[in-house]
mmCIF file of C-alpha atoms and ligand atoms in Angstrom:
data_model
loop_
_atom_site.group_PDB
_atom_site.id
_atom_site.type_symbol
_atom_site.label_atom_id
_atom_site.label_comp_id
_atom_site.label_asym_id
_atom_site.label_seq_id
_atom_site.Cartn_x
_atom_site.Cartn_y
_atom_site.Cartn_z
ATOM 1 C CA MET A 100 0.005 -0.026 -0.024
ATOM 2 C CA ALA A 101 2.882 2.365 0.536
ATOM 3 C CA ALA A 102 3.170 2.980 -3.168
ATOM 4 C CA ALA A 103 -0.085 4.688 -2.973
ATOM 5 C CA ARG A 104 1.149 7.317 -0.585
ATOM 6 C CA ARG A 105 2.978 10.234 -2.252
ATOM 7 C CA PRO A 106 5.597 11.442 0.232
ATOM 8 C CA LEU A 107 5.443 15.042 1.442
ATOM 9 C CA VAL A 108 8.573 16.980 2.187
ATOM 10 C CA ALA A 109 7.508 20.236 3.882
ATOM 11 C CA GLY A 110 9.782 23.062 5.157
ATOM 12 C CA ASN A 111 8.686 24.663 8.412
ATOM 13 C CA TRP A 112 10.548 27.890 8.403
ATOM 14 C CA LYS A 113 9.380 28.801 11.952
ATOM 15 C CA MET A 114 10.138 32.443 12.888
ATOM 16 C CA ASN A 115 12.694 32.866 10.020
ATOM 17 C CA GLY A 116 12.579 34.657 6.835
ATOM 18 C CA LEU A 117 12.152 38.228 5.396
ATOM 19 C CA LYS A 118 10.979 39.369 2.022
ATOM 20 C CA GLY A 119 14.315 38.673 0.502
ATOM 21 C CA SER A 120 14.072 34.964 1.392
ATOM 22 C CA ILE A 121 11.992 34.510 -1.700
ATOM 23 C CA ALA A 122 15.285 33.846 -3.392
ATOM 24 C CA GLU A 123 15.295 30.380 -1.558
ATOM 25 C CA LEU A 124 11.696 29.673 -2.817
ATOM 26 C CA ASP A 125 12.877 30.634 -6.316
ATOM 27 C CA LYS A 126 15.649 28.120 -6.145
ATOM 28 C CA VAL A 127 13.294 25.403 -4.988
ATOM 29 C CA MET A 128 10.856 26.232 -7.692
ATOM 30 C CA ALA A 129 13.608 26.097 -10.337
ATOM 31 C CA ALA A 130 14.365 22.546 -9.341
ATOM 32 C CA ALA A 131 10.716 21.367 -8.709
ATOM 33 C CA ALA A 132 10.218 19.544 -12.007
ATOM 34 C CA ASP A 133 12.888 16.983 -11.109
ATOM 35 C CA TYR A 134 10.661 15.920 -8.149
ATOM 36 C CA THR A 135 7.249 15.930 -9.718
ATOM 37 C CA GLY A 136 5.418 12.689 -9.440
ATOM 38 C CA LYS A 137 7.927 11.343 -6.833
ATOM 39 C CA VAL A 138 7.505 13.605 -3.846
ATOM 40 C CA GLU A 139 5.342 16.602 -2.964
ATOM 41 C CA LEU A 140 7.207 19.761 -1.920
ATOM 42 C CA MET A 141 5.728 22.329 0.494
ATOM 43 C CA VAL A 142 7.190 25.495 1.997
ATOM 44 C CA CYS A 143 5.613 26.848 5.191
ATOM 45 C CA PRO A 144 7.029 30.483 5.650
ATOM 46 C CA PRO A 145 6.094 32.841 8.497
ATOM 47 C CA SER A 146 2.633 34.263 8.001
ATOM 48 C CA THR A 147 4.020 37.598 6.788
ATOM 49 C CA LEU A 148 5.331 35.806 3.672
ATOM 50 C CA VAL A 149 2.566 33.432 2.912
ATOM 51 C CA ALA A 150 0.785 35.708 0.404
ATOM 52 C CA GLN A 151 3.933 36.681 -1.266
ATOM 53 C CA PHE A 152 5.170 33.126 -1.575
ATOM 54 C CA ALA A 153 1.804 31.740 -2.657
ATOM 55 C CA ALA A 154 1.659 34.356 -5.492
ATOM 56 C CA ARG A 155 5.225 33.470 -6.559
ATOM 57 C CA ALA A 156 4.600 29.776 -6.482
ATOM 58 C CA GLN A 157 1.186 29.777 -8.213
ATOM 59 C CA GLY A 158 1.216 27.431 -11.091
ATOM 60 C CA SER A 159 4.294 25.661 -9.814
ATOM 61 C CA PRO A 160 4.379 22.317 -8.041
ATOM 62 C CA ILE A 161 5.520 23.954 -4.910
ATOM 63 C CA ALA A 162 2.656 24.265 -2.253
ATOM 64 C CA ILE A 163 2.619 26.876 0.279
ATOM 65 C CA GLY A 164 1.571 26.270 3.828
ATOM 66 C CA ALA A 165 1.156 28.200 7.171
ATOM 67 C CA GLN A 166 2.519 27.292 10.607
ATOM 68 C CA ASP A 167 -0.460 27.801 12.883
ATOM 69 C CA CYS A 168 -4.067 29.206 12.930
ATOM 70 C CA HIS A 169 -6.757 30.250 15.335
ATOM 71 C CA ALA A 170 -9.678 27.876 15.772
ATOM 72 C CA GLU A 171 -12.236 30.692 15.098
ATOM 73 C CA ALA A 172 -12.864 32.148 11.621
ATOM 74 C CA ALA A 173 -12.897 35.742 12.871
ATOM 75 C CA GLY A 174 -13.308 37.847 15.885
ATOM 76 C CA ALA A 175 -11.673 39.816 18.640
ATOM 77 C CA PHE A 176 -8.333 37.737 18.839
ATOM 78 C CA THR A 177 -5.641 40.320 18.641
ATOM 79 C CA GLY A 178 -2.533 39.136 16.791
ATOM 80 C CA ASP A 179 -4.035 35.760 15.723
ATOM 81 C CA LEU A 180 -4.831 34.646 12.212
ATOM 82 C CA SER A 181 -7.713 32.418 11.095
ATOM 83 C CA ALA A 182 -7.475 29.526 8.749
ATOM 84 C CA GLU A 183 -9.685 31.442 6.383
ATOM 85 C CA MET A 184 -7.134 34.354 6.298
ATOM 86 C CA LEU A 185 -4.358 31.876 5.408
ATOM 87 C CA LYS A 186 -6.488 30.296 2.785
ATOM 88 C CA ASP A 187 -7.207 33.738 1.405
ATOM 89 C CA ALA A 188 -3.470 34.477 1.405
ATOM 90 C CA GLY A 189 -2.900 31.335 -0.894
ATOM 91 C CA ALA A 190 -1.914 28.662 1.727
ATOM 92 C CA VAL A 191 -3.086 25.188 0.918
ATOM 93 C CA ALA A 192 -2.200 23.651 4.318
ATOM 94 C CA VAL A 193 -1.464 24.664 7.889
ATOM 95 C CA ILE A 194 0.690 23.010 10.545
ATOM 96 C CA VAL A 195 -1.175 22.570 13.781
ATOM 97 C CA GLY A 196 0.044 21.331 17.157
ATOM 98 C CA HIS A 197 3.802 21.855 16.535
ATOM 99 C CA SER A 198 5.608 21.069 19.843
ATOM 100 C CA GLU A 199 6.769 24.681 19.916
ATOM 101 C CA ARG A 200 3.260 25.799 20.149
ATOM 102 C CA ARG A 201 2.268 23.046 22.532
ATOM 103 C CA THR A 202 5.286 24.118 24.710
ATOM 104 C CA TYR A 203 5.382 27.960 24.446
ATOM 105 C CA HIS A 204 1.635 28.466 23.994
ATOM 106 C CA LYS A 205 0.436 25.650 26.145
ATOM 107 C CA GLU A 206 -1.764 24.233 23.371
ATOM 108 C CA THR A 207 -3.710 21.226 24.424
ATOM 109 C CA ASP A 208 -4.760 18.166 22.214
ATOM 110 C CA ALA A 209 -8.376 19.675 22.248
ATOM 111 C CA GLU A 210 -7.160 23.035 20.929
ATOM 112 C CA VAL A 211 -5.065 21.290 18.317
ATOM 113 C CA ARG A 212 -8.061 19.277 17.273
ATOM 114 C CA ALA A 213 -10.081 22.587 16.981
ATOM 115 C CA LYS A 214 -7.428 24.113 14.842
ATOM 116 C CA ALA A 215 -7.434 21.046 12.499
ATOM 117 C CA LEU A 216 -11.257 21.400 12.150
ATOM 118 C CA ALA A 217 -10.705 25.120 11.409
ATOM 119 C CA ALA A 218 -8.297 24.313 8.760
ATOM 120 C CA TRP A 219 -10.844 21.899 7.150
ATOM 121 C CA ARG A 220 -13.517 24.540 7.479
ATOM 122 C CA ALA A 221 -11.378 26.877 5.444
ATOM 123 C CA GLY A 222 -10.556 24.261 2.852
ATOM 124 C CA LEU A 223 -6.970 23.694 4.041
ATOM 125 C CA MET A 224 -5.101 20.432 4.768
ATOM 126 C CA ALA A 225 -4.000 20.030 8.435
ATOM 127 C CA ILE A 226 -0.457 18.901 9.308
ATOM 128 C CA VAL A 227 -0.941 17.597 12.778
ATOM 129 C CA CYS A 228 2.305 17.266 14.840
ATOM 130 C CA VAL A 229 2.812 14.864 17.627
ATOM 131 C CA GLY A 230 5.874 13.657 19.513
ATOM 132 C CA GLU A 231 7.369 12.793 22.977
ATOM 133 C CA THR A 232 9.820 14.760 25.041
ATOM 134 C CA LYS A 233 13.127 13.271 26.107
ATOM 135 C CA ASP A 234 11.849 12.646 29.582
ATOM 136 C CA GLU A 235 8.831 10.730 28.202
ATOM 137 C CA ARG A 236 11.006 8.684 26.029
ATOM 138 C CA VAL A 237 13.448 7.774 28.781
ATOM 139 C CA ALA A 238 10.502 6.831 30.991
ATOM 140 C CA GLY A 239 9.285 4.422 28.286
ATOM 141 C CA LYS A 240 6.177 6.421 27.622
ATOM 142 C CA THR A 241 6.683 7.330 23.956
ATOM 143 C CA LEU A 242 3.884 5.365 22.526
ATOM 144 C CA GLU A 243 1.505 6.209 25.382
ATOM 145 C CA VAL A 244 2.039 9.894 24.808
ATOM 146 C CA VAL A 245 2.012 9.786 21.030
ATOM 147 C CA GLY A 246 -1.177 7.612 21.172
ATOM 148 C CA ARG A 247 -2.867 10.095 23.438
ATOM 149 C CA GLN A 248 -1.891 12.978 21.130
ATOM 150 C CA VAL A 249 -3.089 11.185 17.992
ATOM 151 C CA GLU A 250 -6.444 10.356 19.798
ATOM 152 C CA GLY A 251 -6.828 13.907 21.094
ATOM 153 C CA SER A 252 -5.626 15.897 18.207
ATOM 154 C CA LEU A 253 -7.115 14.222 15.191
ATOM 155 C CA PRO A 254 -10.779 15.105 14.462
ATOM 156 C CA ASP A 255 -13.429 12.673 13.408
ATOM 157 C CA GLY A 256 -13.555 12.792 9.577
ATOM 158 C CA THR A 257 -9.773 12.445 9.132
ATOM 159 C CA THR A 258 -8.890 11.309 5.607
ATOM 160 C CA PRO A 259 -5.677 11.017 3.608
ATOM 161 C CA ALA A 260 -6.734 14.072 1.637
ATOM 162 C CA ASN A 261 -7.376 16.496 4.655
ATOM 163 C CA LEU A 262 -4.779 15.512 7.109
ATOM 164 C CA VAL A 263 -1.086 14.578 7.448
ATOM 165 C CA ILE A 264 0.464 13.542 10.719
ATOM 166 C CA ALA A 265 4.013 14.585 11.577
ATOM 167 C CA TYR A 266 5.754 12.504 14.233
ATOM 168 C CA GLU A 267 8.361 14.812 15.611
ATOM 169 C CA PRO A 268 10.174 13.753 18.790
ATOM 170 C CA VAL A 269 10.650 16.883 20.628
ATOM 171 C CA TRP A 270 14.230 15.894 21.788
ATOM 172 C CA ALA A 271 15.157 15.544 18.067
ATOM 173 C CA ILE A 272 14.003 19.047 17.062
ATOM 174 C CA GLY A 273 16.955 21.387 16.440
ATOM 175 C CA THR A 274 19.360 19.188 18.371
ATOM 176 C CA GLY A 275 21.075 17.133 15.646
ATOM 177 C CA LEU A 276 19.858 14.029 17.468
ATOM 178 C CA THR A 277 17.544 11.493 15.655
ATOM 179 C CA PRO A 278 15.964 8.322 16.887
ATOM 180 C CA THR A 279 17.175 5.016 15.502
ATOM 181 C CA THR A 280 15.472 3.790 12.393
ATOM 182 C CA ALA A 281 14.033 1.081 14.609
ATOM 183 C CA ASP A 282 12.628 3.610 16.892
ATOM 184 C CA VAL A 283 11.178 5.610 13.983
ATOM 185 C CA ALA A 284 9.617 2.550 12.507
ATOM 186 C CA GLU A 285 8.039 1.519 15.809
ATOM 187 C CA ALA A 286 6.431 5.061 16.326
ATOM 188 C CA HIS A 287 5.174 5.361 12.733
ATOM 189 C CA GLY A 288 3.864 1.811 12.768
ATOM 190 C CA PHE A 289 2.049 2.457 16.037
ATOM 191 C CA ILE A 290 0.537 5.783 14.817
ATOM 192 C CA ARG A 291 -0.652 3.988 11.560
ATOM 193 C CA ALA A 292 -2.153 1.261 13.693
ATOM 194 C CA GLU A 293 -4.029 3.797 15.915
ATOM 195 C CA VAL A 294 -5.286 5.538 12.808
ATOM 196 C CA ALA A 295 -6.572 2.200 11.493
ATOM 197 C CA LYS A 296 -8.338 1.421 14.783
ATOM 198 C CA ARG A 297 -10.322 4.672 14.722
ATOM 199 C CA PHE A 298 -10.758 5.477 11.037
ATOM 200 C CA GLY A 299 -10.416 2.172 9.327
ATOM 201 C CA GLN A 300 -7.696 0.421 7.307
ATOM 202 C CA ALA A 301 -8.264 2.435 4.163
ATOM 203 C CA VAL A 302 -7.734 5.645 5.756
ATOM 204 C CA ALA A 303 -4.712 4.314 7.674
ATOM 205 C CA ASP A 304 -3.168 3.029 4.404
ATOM 206 C CA GLY A 305 -3.569 6.344 2.681
ATOM 207 C CA VAL A 306 -2.700 8.921 5.389
ATOM 208 C CA ARG A 307 0.811 10.219 5.252
ATOM 209 C CA ILE A 308 2.980 10.205 8.374
ATOM 210 C CA GLN A 309 6.010 12.455 8.080
ATOM 211 C CA TYR A 310 8.986 12.218 10.272
ATOM 212 C CA GLY A 311 10.454 15.481 11.727
ATOM 213 C CA GLY A 312 13.357 16.353 13.881
ATOM 214 C CA SER A 313 17.067 17.173 12.718
ATOM 215 C CA VAL A 314 16.389 15.871 9.114
ATOM 216 C CA LYS A 315 19.245 16.916 6.808
ATOM 217 C CA PRO A 316 20.537 15.786 3.456
ATOM 218 C CA SER A 317 22.936 13.426 5.041
ATOM 219 C CA ASN A 318 20.422 11.419 7.051
ATOM 220 C CA ALA A 319 17.348 11.870 4.908
ATOM 221 C CA LYS A 320 17.749 8.759 2.729
ATOM 222 C CA GLU A 321 18.037 6.513 5.806
ATOM 223 C CA LEU A 322 15.189 8.101 7.636
ATOM 224 C CA MET A 323 12.858 8.324 4.555
ATOM 225 C CA SER A 324 13.366 4.624 3.733
ATOM 226 C CA VAL A 325 11.998 3.547 7.120
ATOM 227 C CA SER A 326 8.730 1.804 6.724
ATOM 228 C CA ASP A 327 5.613 3.968 7.296
ATOM 229 C CA VAL A 328 7.617 7.218 6.814
ATOM 230 C CA ASP A 329 5.976 9.280 4.097
ATOM 231 C CA GLY A 330 8.223 12.316 4.008
ATOM 232 C CA ALA A 331 9.671 14.863 6.311
ATOM 233 C CA LEU A 332 8.715 17.960 8.095
ATOM 234 C CA VAL A 333 11.958 19.799 8.076
ATOM 235 C CA GLY A 334 12.938 22.893 10.301
ATOM 236 C CA GLY A 335 16.438 24.373 10.103
ATOM 237 C CA ALA A 336 17.570 22.598 7.007
ATOM 238 C CA SER A 337 14.612 23.868 4.984
ATOM 239 C CA LEU A 338 15.826 27.485 5.112
ATOM 240 C CA LYS A 339 18.384 26.803 2.503
ATOM 241 C CA ALA A 340 16.990 25.603 -0.845
ATOM 242 C CA ASP A 341 20.073 23.383 -1.499
ATOM 243 C CA ASP A 342 19.538 21.488 1.847
ATOM 244 C CA PHE A 343 15.747 21.217 1.355
ATOM 245 C CA LEU A 344 16.132 19.861 -2.131
ATOM 246 C CA GLY A 345 19.025 17.568 -0.825
ATOM 247 C CA ILE A 346 16.485 16.073 1.678
ATOM 248 C CA ALA A 347 13.752 15.625 -1.038
ATOM 249 C CA SER A 348 16.296 14.015 -3.118
ATOM 250 C CA ALA A 349 15.928 10.915 -0.970
ATOM 251 C CA TYR A 350 12.942 10.223 -3.105
ATOM 252 C CA LEU A 351 14.593 10.534 -6.560
HETATM 253 P P1 13P B 10 14.611 20.772 12.825
HETATM 254 O O1 13P B 10 14.614 20.148 11.398
HETATM 255 O O2 13P B 10 15.257 22.098 12.845
HETATM 256 O O3 13P B 10 15.120 19.759 13.881
HETATM 257 O O4 13P B 10 13.017 21.142 13.190
HETATM 258 C C1 13P B 10 12.092 20.121 13.027
HETATM 259 C C2 13P B 10 10.741 20.791 13.198
HETATM 260 O O5 13P B 10 10.344 21.083 14.205
HETATM 261 C C3 13P B 10 9.937 20.814 11.997
HETATM 262 O O6 13P B 10 8.556 21.199 12.284
#
């Protein structure tokens, strides 16, 4: 069934990038044809750049996503952005429940689920992030934690078309550390089994599960070849087009 899942390599730029950074998008777009049909490419710049990037990428195979949204469509929420606004700016997807938002903004699974629903309401795909902390892994609680996050963060109605799961061990983000391939396989297989229990085998077979956390060109091939890994959510290495493309090259 894996052949039916088109891998998705997405760059999460986090709070990085100014107008001039469009040069990196241009470089990715220039190479995009080589990847078409093998792997989907997405760039998620900060919200200030979503409209500019989406306009530039229009008609190219590069999708533009956002990094977070509010659960409401509009209202008195100073500083927040709705999924509708991101869609209006040209985004096709939004990351929700990234560990940095769960940690720094105290987002709960229920809030993440509400944001995923907001994404769907606006016509966006939701990229839902899950992953354990170092302490949780050391305590042997990885699957318990990830299972709880998957259960709590994925809305009813999840399909392969409207949702992607990103497994991002918190301790692997920005640290240069990565789990063993056996650990990645265990987590991804577990997540797919949980999805199958709740949404049925067809949804589980089709839904993409990205790995995220210190993915770089030098380790991408190994990580992307692990069973049940359907692409990557890339942080730091996505800021340079050469590195981002180097990671996606795992699928060429
Ligand atoms: P790094 O690739 O910088 O470890 O970040 C991963 C991540 O958090 C992507 O969402």
